[in-house]
């Protein structure tokens, strides 16, 4: 299972010196809270928003995703 690499998004945003307001504006949101909630994981990014975030921050789209191992999968591996 894959998850959005929120840590990388946050790091790249800070490297570029973009505020939450700037990212919200670049993404076409009328409120910075809409972007903030996504970056912090309170809400999930919509699939169509991820290529936009990647382009704004100069991140290859493949780097936006990280492999997420569930606790159940980890337990299965340990018990083998």
Short mmCIF file of C-alpha atoms in Angstrom, two decimals:
data_model
loop_
_atom_site.label_atom_id
_atom_site.label_comp_id
_atom_site.label_asym_id
_atom_site.label_seq_id
_atom_site.Cartn_x
_atom_site.Cartn_y
_atom_site.Cartn_z
CA UNK A 1 0.00 0.00 0.00
CA UNK A 2 1.25 3.47 -0.84
CA UNK A 3 0.80 6.74 1.02
CA UNK A 4 1.51 10.36 0.14
CA UNK A 5 4.93 11.47 1.37
CA UNK A 6 3.74 14.46 3.40
CA UNK A 7 7.15 14.89 5.00
CA UNK A 8 8.80 15.40 1.60
CA UNK A 9 6.07 17.84 0.52
CA UNK A 10 6.58 19.88 3.68
CA UNK A 11 10.38 19.87 3.28
CA UNK A 12 10.23 20.98 -0.37
CA UNK A 13 7.67 23.70 0.41
CA UNK A 14 9.92 25.08 3.14
CA UNK A 15 13.02 24.85 0.88
CA UNK A 16 11.23 27.00 -1.68
CA UNK A 17 10.18 29.44 1.03
CA UNK A 18 6.48 28.98 0.27
CA UNK A 19 3.95 29.69 2.99
CA UNK A 20 0.67 27.84 3.33
CA UNK A 21 -0.99 30.92 1.78
CA UNK A 22 1.35 30.80 -1.23
CA UNK A 23 0.70 27.08 -1.78
CA UNK A 24 -3.05 27.64 -1.44
CA UNK A 25 -2.87 30.41 -4.03
CA UNK A 26 -0.77 28.31 -6.43
CA UNK A 27 -3.21 25.43 -6.10
CA UNK A 28 -6.26 27.62 -6.59
CA UNK A 29 -7.63 27.25 -3.07
CA UNK A 30 -9.46 30.25 -1.64
CA UNK A 31 -8.30 29.47 1.91
CA UNK A 32 -4.84 28.53 3.19
CA UNK A 33 -6.45 26.11 5.65
CA UNK A 34 -7.48 23.89 2.72
CA UNK A 35 -3.84 23.39 1.82
CA UNK A 36 -2.64 23.21 5.45
CA UNK A 37 -5.10 20.42 6.28
CA UNK A 38 -3.83 18.36 3.37
CA UNK A 39 -0.15 18.84 4.09
CA UNK A 40 -0.62 17.93 7.75
CA UNK A 41 -2.66 14.84 6.86
CA UNK A 42 -5.90 16.02 8.43
CA UNK A 43 -7.46 15.67 4.96
CA UNK A 44 -6.15 13.62 2.06
CA UNK A 45 -4.96 15.24 -1.14
CA UNK A 46 -7.35 14.55 -4.00
CA UNK A 47 -5.72 12.46 -6.74
CA UNK A 48 -5.87 15.32 -9.23
CA UNK A 49 -4.08 17.66 -6.79
CA UNK A 50 -0.95 15.53 -6.45
CA UNK A 51 0.52 16.23 -9.91
CA UNK A 52 -0.05 19.94 -9.27
CA UNK A 53 1.80 19.77 -5.92
CA UNK A 54 4.62 17.81 -7.56
CA UNK A 55 4.99 20.39 -10.33
CA UNK A 56 4.86 23.40 -7.99
CA UNK A 57 7.50 21.90 -5.71
CA UNK A 58 9.63 20.32 -8.44
CA UNK A 59 9.17 16.79 -7.11
CA UNK A 60 8.97 13.83 -9.50
CA UNK A 61 5.47 12.38 -9.13
CA UNK A 62 6.98 8.99 -8.28
CA UNK A 63 8.60 10.54 -5.18
CA UNK A 64 5.24 11.78 -3.91
CA UNK A 65 4.35 8.24 -2.87
CA UNK A 66 6.02 6.05 -0.26
CA UNK A 67 5.44 2.41 0.52
CA UNK A 68 3.41 2.11 3.69
CA UNK A 69 3.60 -1.19 5.52
CA UNK A 70 0.62 -1.94 7.71
CA UNK A 71 0.96 -3.47 11.18
CA UNK A 72 -0.82 -6.58 9.93
CA UNK A 73 1.73 -7.04 7.11
CA UNK A 74 4.59 -6.51 9.56
CA UNK A 75 3.20 -9.17 11.91
CA UNK A 76 2.91 -11.63 9.01
CA UNK A 77 6.56 -11.05 8.11
CA UNK A 78 7.72 -11.53 11.73
CA UNK A 79 5.78 -14.79 12.11
CA UNK A 80 7.35 -16.38 9.00
#
